[in-house]
Structures are given as C-alpha cells and as structure tokens.
GROMACS .gro file of C-alpha atoms in nm:
model
  308
    1UNK     CA    1  15.703  14.976  12.754
    2UNK     CA    2  15.802  15.345  12.762
    3UNK     CA    3  15.530  15.606  12.714
    4UNK     CA    4  15.598  15.973  12.641
    5UNK     CA    5  15.313  16.205  12.739
    6UNK     CA    6  15.285  16.568  12.629
    7UNK     CA    7  15.051  16.803  12.812
    8UNK     CA    8  15.136  16.606  13.126
    9UNK     CA    9  15.042  16.895  13.355
   10UNK     CA   10  14.698  16.942  13.201
   11UNK     CA   11  14.359  16.819  13.318
   12UNK     CA   12  14.347  16.510  13.094
   13UNK     CA   13  14.724  16.464  13.110
   14UNK     CA   14  14.725  16.425  13.490
   15UNK     CA   15  14.452  16.160  13.471
   16UNK     CA   16  14.645  15.973  13.200
   17UNK     CA   17  14.963  15.975  13.411
   18UNK     CA   18  14.766  15.825  13.702
   19UNK     CA   19  14.636  15.551  13.471
   20UNK     CA   20  14.983  15.476  13.329
   21UNK     CA   21  15.131  15.451  13.679
   22UNK     CA   22  14.849  15.218  13.787
   23UNK     CA   23  14.943  14.987  13.497
   24UNK     CA   24  15.311  14.997  13.583
   25UNK     CA   25  15.419  15.155  13.253
   26UNK     CA   26  15.739  15.361  13.237
   27UNK     CA   27  15.637  15.721  13.177
   28UNK     CA   28  15.815  16.029  13.048
   29UNK     CA   29  15.604  16.334  13.128
   30UNK     CA   30  15.667  16.637  12.907
   31UNK     CA   31  15.581  16.990  13.016
   32UNK     CA   32  15.705  17.344  12.964
   33UNK     CA   33  15.750  17.418  13.335
   34UNK     CA   34  15.947  17.248  13.611
   35UNK     CA   35  15.741  17.001  13.815
   36UNK     CA   36  15.844  16.734  14.062
   37UNK     CA   37  15.831  16.380  13.929
   38UNK     CA   38  15.661  16.099  14.121
   39UNK     CA   39  15.757  15.732  14.148
   40UNK     CA   40  15.767  15.553  13.812
   41UNK     CA   41  15.779  15.879  13.618
   42UNK     CA   42  16.050  16.088  13.452
   43UNK     CA   43  15.995  16.460  13.389
   44UNK     CA   44  16.140  16.631  13.082
   45UNK     CA   45  16.114  16.995  12.976
   46UNK     CA   46  16.034  17.105  12.622
   47UNK     CA   47  16.107  17.476  12.600
   48UNK     CA   48  15.973  17.536  12.248
   49UNK     CA   49  15.722  17.288  12.096
   50UNK     CA   50  15.739  17.489  11.772
   51UNK     CA   51  16.109  17.405  11.731
   52UNK     CA   52  16.115  17.093  11.513
   53UNK     CA   53  16.477  17.016  11.600
   54UNK     CA   54  16.413  17.029  11.976
   55UNK     CA   55  16.109  16.802  11.942
   56UNK     CA   56  16.305  16.557  11.725
   57UNK     CA   57  16.597  16.549  11.972
   58UNK     CA   58  16.355  16.487  12.259
   59UNK     CA   59  16.200  16.182  12.093
   60UNK     CA   60  16.533  16.040  11.975
   61UNK     CA   61  16.678  16.063  12.326
   62UNK     CA   62  16.366  15.929  12.501
   63UNK     CA   63  16.305  15.640  12.256
   64UNK     CA   64  15.940  15.584  12.355
   65UNK     CA   65  15.735  15.295  12.218
   66UNK     CA   66  15.419  15.506  12.264
   67UNK     CA   67  15.364  15.880  12.230
   68UNK     CA   68  15.046  16.028  12.380
   69UNK     CA   69  15.007  16.385  12.258
   70UNK     CA   70  14.765  16.555  12.496
   71UNK     CA   71  14.905  16.909  12.484
   72UNK     CA   72  14.694  17.189  12.340
   73UNK     CA   73  14.486  17.494  12.424
   74UNK     CA   74  14.119  17.576  12.371
   75UNK     CA   75  14.177  17.950  12.340
   76UNK     CA   76  14.468  18.187  12.275
   77UNK     CA   77  14.520  18.562  12.225
   78UNK     CA   78  14.571  18.513  11.850
   79UNK     CA   79  14.511  18.256  11.576
   80UNK     CA   80  14.886  18.216  11.528
   81UNK     CA   81  14.932  18.119  11.895
   82UNK     CA   82  14.637  17.881  11.878
   83UNK     CA   83  14.778  17.708  11.571
   84UNK     CA   84  15.127  17.703  11.721
   85UNK     CA   85  14.994  17.510  12.020
   86UNK     CA   86  14.745  17.282  11.844
   87UNK     CA   87  14.892  17.224  11.498
   88UNK     CA   88  15.264  17.306  11.479
   89UNK     CA   89  15.350  17.105  11.790
   90UNK     CA   90  15.157  16.800  11.665
   91UNK     CA   91  15.311  16.825  11.317
   92UNK     CA   92  15.661  16.845  11.464
   93UNK     CA   93  15.589  16.550  11.691
   94UNK     CA   94  15.458  16.337  11.404
   95UNK     CA   95  15.760  16.421  11.186
   96UNK     CA   96  15.992  16.336  11.475
   97UNK     CA   97  15.815  16.002  11.529
   98UNK     CA   98  15.856  15.922  11.160
   99UNK     CA   99  16.230  15.992  11.183
  100UNK     CA  100  16.286  15.745  11.466
  101UNK     CA  101  16.459  15.413  11.386
  102UNK     CA  102  16.173  15.236  11.565
  103UNK     CA  103  15.857  15.433  11.503
  104UNK     CA  104  15.630  15.465  11.809
  105UNK     CA  105  15.255  15.430  11.824
  106UNK     CA  106  15.107  15.783  11.846
  107UNK     CA  107  14.778  15.882  12.008
  108UNK     CA  108  14.660  16.239  11.945
  109UNK     CA  109  14.394  16.404  12.159
  110UNK     CA  110  14.139  16.540  11.912
  111UNK     CA  111  13.813  16.716  11.990
  112UNK     CA  112  13.442  16.688  11.917
  113UNK     CA  113  13.475  17.053  11.808
  114UNK     CA  114  13.627  16.922  11.484
  115UNK     CA  115  13.281  16.817  11.366
  116UNK     CA  116  13.120  17.158  11.401
  117UNK     CA  117  12.739  17.179  11.407
  118UNK     CA  118  12.568  16.847  11.331
  119UNK     CA  119  12.191  16.823  11.285
  120UNK     CA  120  11.987  16.631  11.543
  121UNK     CA  121  11.897  16.379  11.273
  122UNK     CA  122  12.265  16.281  11.240
  123UNK     CA  123  12.328  16.242  11.613
  124UNK     CA  124  12.481  16.059  11.790
  125UNK     CA  125  12.758  16.170  11.555
  126UNK     CA  126  12.984  15.906  11.399
  127UNK     CA  127  13.348  15.941  11.302
  128UNK     CA  128  13.263  15.940  10.931
  129UNK     CA  129  13.051  16.255  10.964
  130UNK     CA  130  13.178  16.550  10.759
  131UNK     CA  131  13.391  16.787  10.966
  132UNK     CA  132  13.286  17.151  10.934
  133UNK     CA  133  13.430  17.319  11.245
  134UNK     CA  134  13.279  17.659  11.323
  135UNK     CA  135  13.538  17.773  11.578
  136UNK     CA  136  13.909  17.846  11.547
  137UNK     CA  137  13.975  17.581  11.811
  138UNK     CA  138  13.781  17.316  11.618
  139UNK     CA  139  13.957  17.414  11.295
  140UNK     CA  140  14.298  17.385  11.459
  141UNK     CA  141  14.218  17.041  11.596
  142UNK     CA  142  14.093  16.929  11.255
  143UNK     CA  143  14.420  17.052  11.104
  144UNK     CA  144  14.601  16.833  11.358
  145UNK     CA  145  14.394  16.535  11.241
  146UNK     CA  146  14.491  16.608  10.880
  147UNK     CA  147  14.859  16.591  10.976
  148UNK     CA  148  14.791  16.258  11.149
  149UNK     CA  149  14.658  16.110  10.827
  150UNK     CA  150  14.959  16.238  10.635
  151UNK     CA  151  15.189  16.072  10.889
  152UNK     CA  152  14.991  15.747  10.867
  153UNK     CA  153  15.030  15.745  10.489
  154UNK     CA  154  15.405  15.752  10.549
  155UNK     CA  155  15.395  15.447  10.776
  156UNK     CA  156  15.324  15.578  11.126
  157UNK     CA  157  15.079  15.397  11.355
  158UNK     CA  158  14.855  15.680  11.472
  159UNK     CA  159  14.506  15.725  11.615
  160UNK     CA  160  14.310  16.045  11.678
  161UNK     CA  161  14.099  16.016  11.993
  162UNK     CA  162  13.817  16.269  11.958
  163UNK     CA  163  13.732  16.370  12.313
  164UNK     CA  164  13.384  16.495  12.383
  165UNK     CA  165  13.337  16.644  12.732
  166UNK     CA  166  13.570  16.509  13.002
  167UNK     CA  167  13.479  16.616  13.354
  168UNK     CA  168  13.631  16.527  13.688
  169UNK     CA  169  13.850  16.637  13.978
  170UNK     CA  170  14.102  16.904  13.891
  171UNK     CA  171  13.913  17.033  13.590
  172UNK     CA  172  14.003  17.393  13.509
  173UNK     CA  173  13.785  17.695  13.580
  174UNK     CA  174  13.774  17.762  13.204
  175UNK     CA  175  13.524  17.472  13.179
  176UNK     CA  176  13.169  17.529  13.299
  177UNK     CA  177  13.149  17.271  13.577
  178UNK     CA  178  13.501  17.356  13.690
  179UNK     CA  179  13.400  17.720  13.721
  180UNK     CA  180  13.078  17.634  13.903
  181UNK     CA  181  13.259  17.408  14.152
  182UNK     CA  182  13.517  17.679  14.221
  183UNK     CA  183  13.246  17.939  14.277
  184UNK     CA  184  13.055  17.712  14.517
  185UNK     CA  185  13.374  17.615  14.702
  186UNK     CA  186  13.450  17.987  14.749
  187UNK     CA  187  13.112  18.051  14.909
  188UNK     CA  188  13.174  17.857  15.227
  189UNK     CA  189  12.889  17.712  15.430
  190UNK     CA  190  12.665  18.017  15.393
  191UNK     CA  191  12.610  17.963  15.020
  192UNK     CA  192  12.558  18.240  14.771
  193UNK     CA  193  12.494  18.326  14.406
  194UNK     CA  194  12.631  18.110  14.125
  195UNK     CA  195  12.697  18.301  13.802
  196UNK     CA  196  12.649  18.084  13.492
  197UNK     CA  197  12.617  18.111  13.119
  198UNK     CA  198  12.351  17.930  12.917
  199UNK     CA  199  12.271  17.601  13.092
  200UNK     CA  200  12.012  17.479  12.842
  201UNK     CA  201  12.265  17.278  12.640
  202UNK     CA  202  12.316  16.903  12.610
  203UNK     CA  203  12.663  16.749  12.601
  204UNK     CA  204  12.823  16.404  12.612
  205UNK     CA  205  12.994  16.420  12.953
  206UNK     CA  206  13.240  16.149  13.063
  207UNK     CA  207  13.447  16.101  13.379
  208UNK     CA  208  13.804  16.205  13.292
  209UNK     CA  209  13.935  15.893  13.467
  210UNK     CA  210  13.740  15.675  13.224
  211UNK     CA  211  13.867  15.894  12.938
  212UNK     CA  212  14.223  15.831  13.060
  213UNK     CA  213  14.168  15.456  13.073
  214UNK     CA  214  14.036  15.453  12.716
  215UNK     CA  215  14.324  15.667  12.589
  216UNK     CA  216  14.576  15.425  12.735
  217UNK     CA  217  14.379  15.131  12.592
  218UNK     CA  218  14.398  15.290  12.247
  219UNK     CA  219  14.771  15.350  12.283
  220UNK     CA  220  14.828  14.978  12.330
  221UNK     CA  221  14.648  14.877  12.009
  222UNK     CA  222  14.889  14.773  11.735
  223UNK     CA  223  14.749  14.913  11.412
  224UNK     CA  224  14.940  15.085  11.134
  225UNK     CA  225  14.639  15.257  10.980
  226UNK     CA  226  14.519  15.602  11.083
  227UNK     CA  227  14.188  15.604  11.260
  228UNK     CA  228  13.961  15.850  11.435
  229UNK     CA  229  13.785  15.717  11.743
  230UNK     CA  230  13.520  15.905  11.941
  231UNK     CA  231  13.580  15.904  12.317
  232UNK     CA  232  13.222  15.948  12.432
  233UNK     CA  233  12.930  15.773  12.602
  234UNK     CA  234  12.651  15.813  12.345
  235UNK     CA  235  12.427  15.968  12.614
  236UNK     CA  236  12.358  16.339  12.630
  237UNK     CA  237  12.307  16.519  12.960
  238UNK     CA  238  12.175  16.869  13.014
  239UNK     CA  239  12.422  17.108  13.175
  240UNK     CA  240  12.140  17.253  13.389
  241UNK     CA  241  12.070  16.909  13.538
  242UNK     CA  242  12.435  16.853  13.626
  243UNK     CA  243  12.463  17.203  13.773
  244UNK     CA  244  12.161  17.140  13.996
  245UNK     CA  245  12.312  16.807  14.105
  246UNK     CA  246  12.641  16.982  14.181
  247UNK     CA  247  12.454  17.227  14.402
  248UNK     CA  248  12.273  16.938  14.574
  249UNK     CA  249  12.593  16.749  14.658
  250UNK     CA  250  12.753  17.072  14.785
  251UNK     CA  251  12.504  17.087  15.073
  252UNK     CA  252  12.493  17.469  15.068
  253UNK     CA  253  12.216  17.705  14.952
  254UNK     CA  254  12.296  17.835  14.604
  255UNK     CA  255  12.098  18.066  14.378
  256UNK     CA  256  12.152  18.047  14.002
  257UNK     CA  257  12.209  18.376  13.818
  258UNK     CA  258  12.251  18.397  13.442
  259UNK     CA  259  12.547  18.606  13.329
  260UNK     CA  260  12.542  18.708  12.960
  261UNK     CA  261  12.917  18.759  12.959
  262UNK     CA  262  12.978  18.390  13.026
  263UNK     CA  263  12.991  18.212  12.692
  264UNK     CA  264  13.148  17.885  12.586
  265UNK     CA  265  13.347  17.834  12.265
  266UNK     CA  266  13.053  17.673  12.085
  267UNK     CA  267  12.695  17.777  12.012
  268UNK     CA  268  12.581  17.419  11.936
  269UNK     CA  269  12.274  17.341  12.147
  270UNK     CA  270  12.304  16.963  12.170
  271UNK     CA  271  12.595  16.740  12.080
  272UNK     CA  272  12.632  16.368  12.150
  273UNK     CA  273  12.886  16.121  12.012
  274UNK     CA  274  12.847  15.765  11.887
  275UNK     CA  275  13.083  15.522  12.070
  276UNK     CA  276  13.021  15.231  11.829
  277UNK     CA  277  13.375  15.232  11.688
  278UNK     CA  278  13.520  15.237  12.038
  279UNK     CA  279  13.308  14.936  12.131
  280UNK     CA  280  13.399  14.758  11.807
  281UNK     CA  281  13.763  14.779  11.917
  282UNK     CA  282  13.664  14.587  12.230
  283UNK     CA  283  13.657  14.878  12.474
  284UNK     CA  284  13.371  14.947  12.713
  285UNK     CA  285  13.243  15.293  12.794
  286UNK     CA  286  13.164  15.233  13.157
  287UNK     CA  287  12.872  15.435  13.297
  288UNK     CA  288  12.981  15.711  13.531
  289UNK     CA  289  12.836  15.771  13.876
  290UNK     CA  290  12.775  16.139  13.807
  291UNK     CA  291  12.701  16.234  14.166
  292UNK     CA  292  13.033  16.082  14.271
  293UNK     CA  293  13.211  16.263  13.986
  294UNK     CA  294  13.051  16.594  14.084
  295UNK     CA  295  13.147  16.539  14.449
  296UNK     CA  296  13.506  16.478  14.339
  297UNK     CA  297  13.506  16.797  14.129
  298UNK     CA  298  13.379  17.000  14.424
  299UNK     CA  299  13.623  16.836  14.667
  300UNK     CA  300  13.922  16.917  14.446
  301UNK     CA  301  13.801  17.277  14.407
  302UNK     CA  302  13.776  17.313  14.785
  303UNK     CA  303  14.123  17.165  14.827
  304UNK     CA  304  14.265  17.406  14.568
  305UNK     CA  305  14.111  17.706  14.747
  306UNK     CA  306  14.229  17.595  15.091
  307UNK     CA  307  14.582  17.552  14.954
  308UNK     CA  308  14.600  17.916  14.839
   0.00000   0.00000   0.00000
C-alpha cells in the first residue's frame, strides 16, 4: 500500500507520517522544500502546486493507492494566494487522480470553518448542516469540498475530513496554544507575562495524534461515494481552562495579560462538532489526556527554543 501525503512538513502532516510509519505503510511525503527522509519514507518535491501538469506527472510517477491531501494555509497576503493554496492545488490533485489508470482513494483535510457560525441550538454541528463560512479561509476550504464532490461524481473515491481543533506537540505559533506554549517556554524558570487574545471561547480540541490515526483510518475505507466526516470529539472545552492548565503544567509563575491585537480567524464564541458519523463508520474518538497533551506541547516548544 503506497500513500502519498501532501503538506508532509505541516503540523498535521508530521503526525500523519508518524502514524503511517507505525503501520508499516509505504509513504511518499510531498513538500515544497528539501527535507531529509526517514526510514520507510520517500521525499518528493512539488515546486508549483498550481501547475496542473506537474501535479499530474507527480501522481502518475508515484502511482499511490491512497492520496492524503493535508496541504493548505489558514491565512495569506491575498485572496488569490489563499485560493491558490487551498483550492487550486486540491482541484489539480483531484483531476490528476481521476486521470490515473488506477484511481487512488483521496482524503482531503477540510475544516470546521466551512460551516461558519452555527447557533447553539444546532450544536454539536452535524455534517449535513448548511455551510455558510464567514471567513476567506472557511470559504476556500468549502470550495475545496465542492471540487471533491465533483470528482466523486466522476468516479473518484474521496472523503473530506473536516478537522475541528487539533492540538499537540509541534503545533505552530499561529495557533493559540502553540503561541502560549512558546511564550512560556521563552520565559525560563522565572516566569513572566503571557499575552493572549480572547480566552472566553469554547472549541472542540483533539490531540493531533488521534486526528492522525483517524485520518489514516478513513484513508483505508473503500467507498466510492463522496462523504464529509467531522474529525472531532463532541465535547467543547474553554480556551481559558486549557490555558490555565498549560500554565499549571509549566511549573512557572505566569500572569495572563489580554492583548487586543491578538485575534483568531473566527469570531464564533462556541463551536463543537458531532462525531456520530465517524462512530457510525466504526471509528472511536478516544478521550485525550489533556494535561499530557499540554505537557507535550510545552516540551516541544522548549526543545524548539533550545535548538535555536
């Protein structure tokens, strides 16, 4: 079984590669920069994801049975660059998969941002909820999903995995808990002031390693119909509570300070997904030991700082 993974150098991509290696699956990791390959993995460069011919040649030469498309960006300097990364690349990849003599199974990383604001009465949100994204990022991911359904109508086995809020070691500083861990790690033993945005929000957080396991599980399902599947827990947690627990596991004195300039890419107060469809497919959303996850986030942040 050969699996091609885009976005292999990203936060979720690295966790997925670890999971694929643990299962002994042959992996082709795609990225736009040179990186050393590890055992059981082949590295391939894709210089221009917007070049349909280059994407098609890549897939034809690699001949994967599974394609896991995890590449994408949450923000970009312009709408055109955002859509280039989140829509054009996916569309080219889907067209290339359709052109292969043996069509692969394709898993696309979607986003809870595709739903847009959903009233509390309709939460936890199900996959059949109307999508009304209120951010450019959410709109671009929803456009990717639309291309997935077009490809499925032409005979491609494809699933859109709508990720809610993966957290874990190696998460980027562009995400709240990644930023907080990096700030705390930079303080040293004396502690200091932690600058945060609005912490009074509720999100459906999940250990990225569990997310990776579920993504690989979905990739191994043989189903020719297009489907959207929420990757979530069904349980909301307040960001303030997790931030306070992160401070507690750090073991250093930290004072919270609200910074108005720190804003996320969504103004939705509470957002929780419904994992019923995931469970109906036979997959379990294992509960995460959040203190252990937060310790791992902080440890990786400290390692990253010490390496610089």
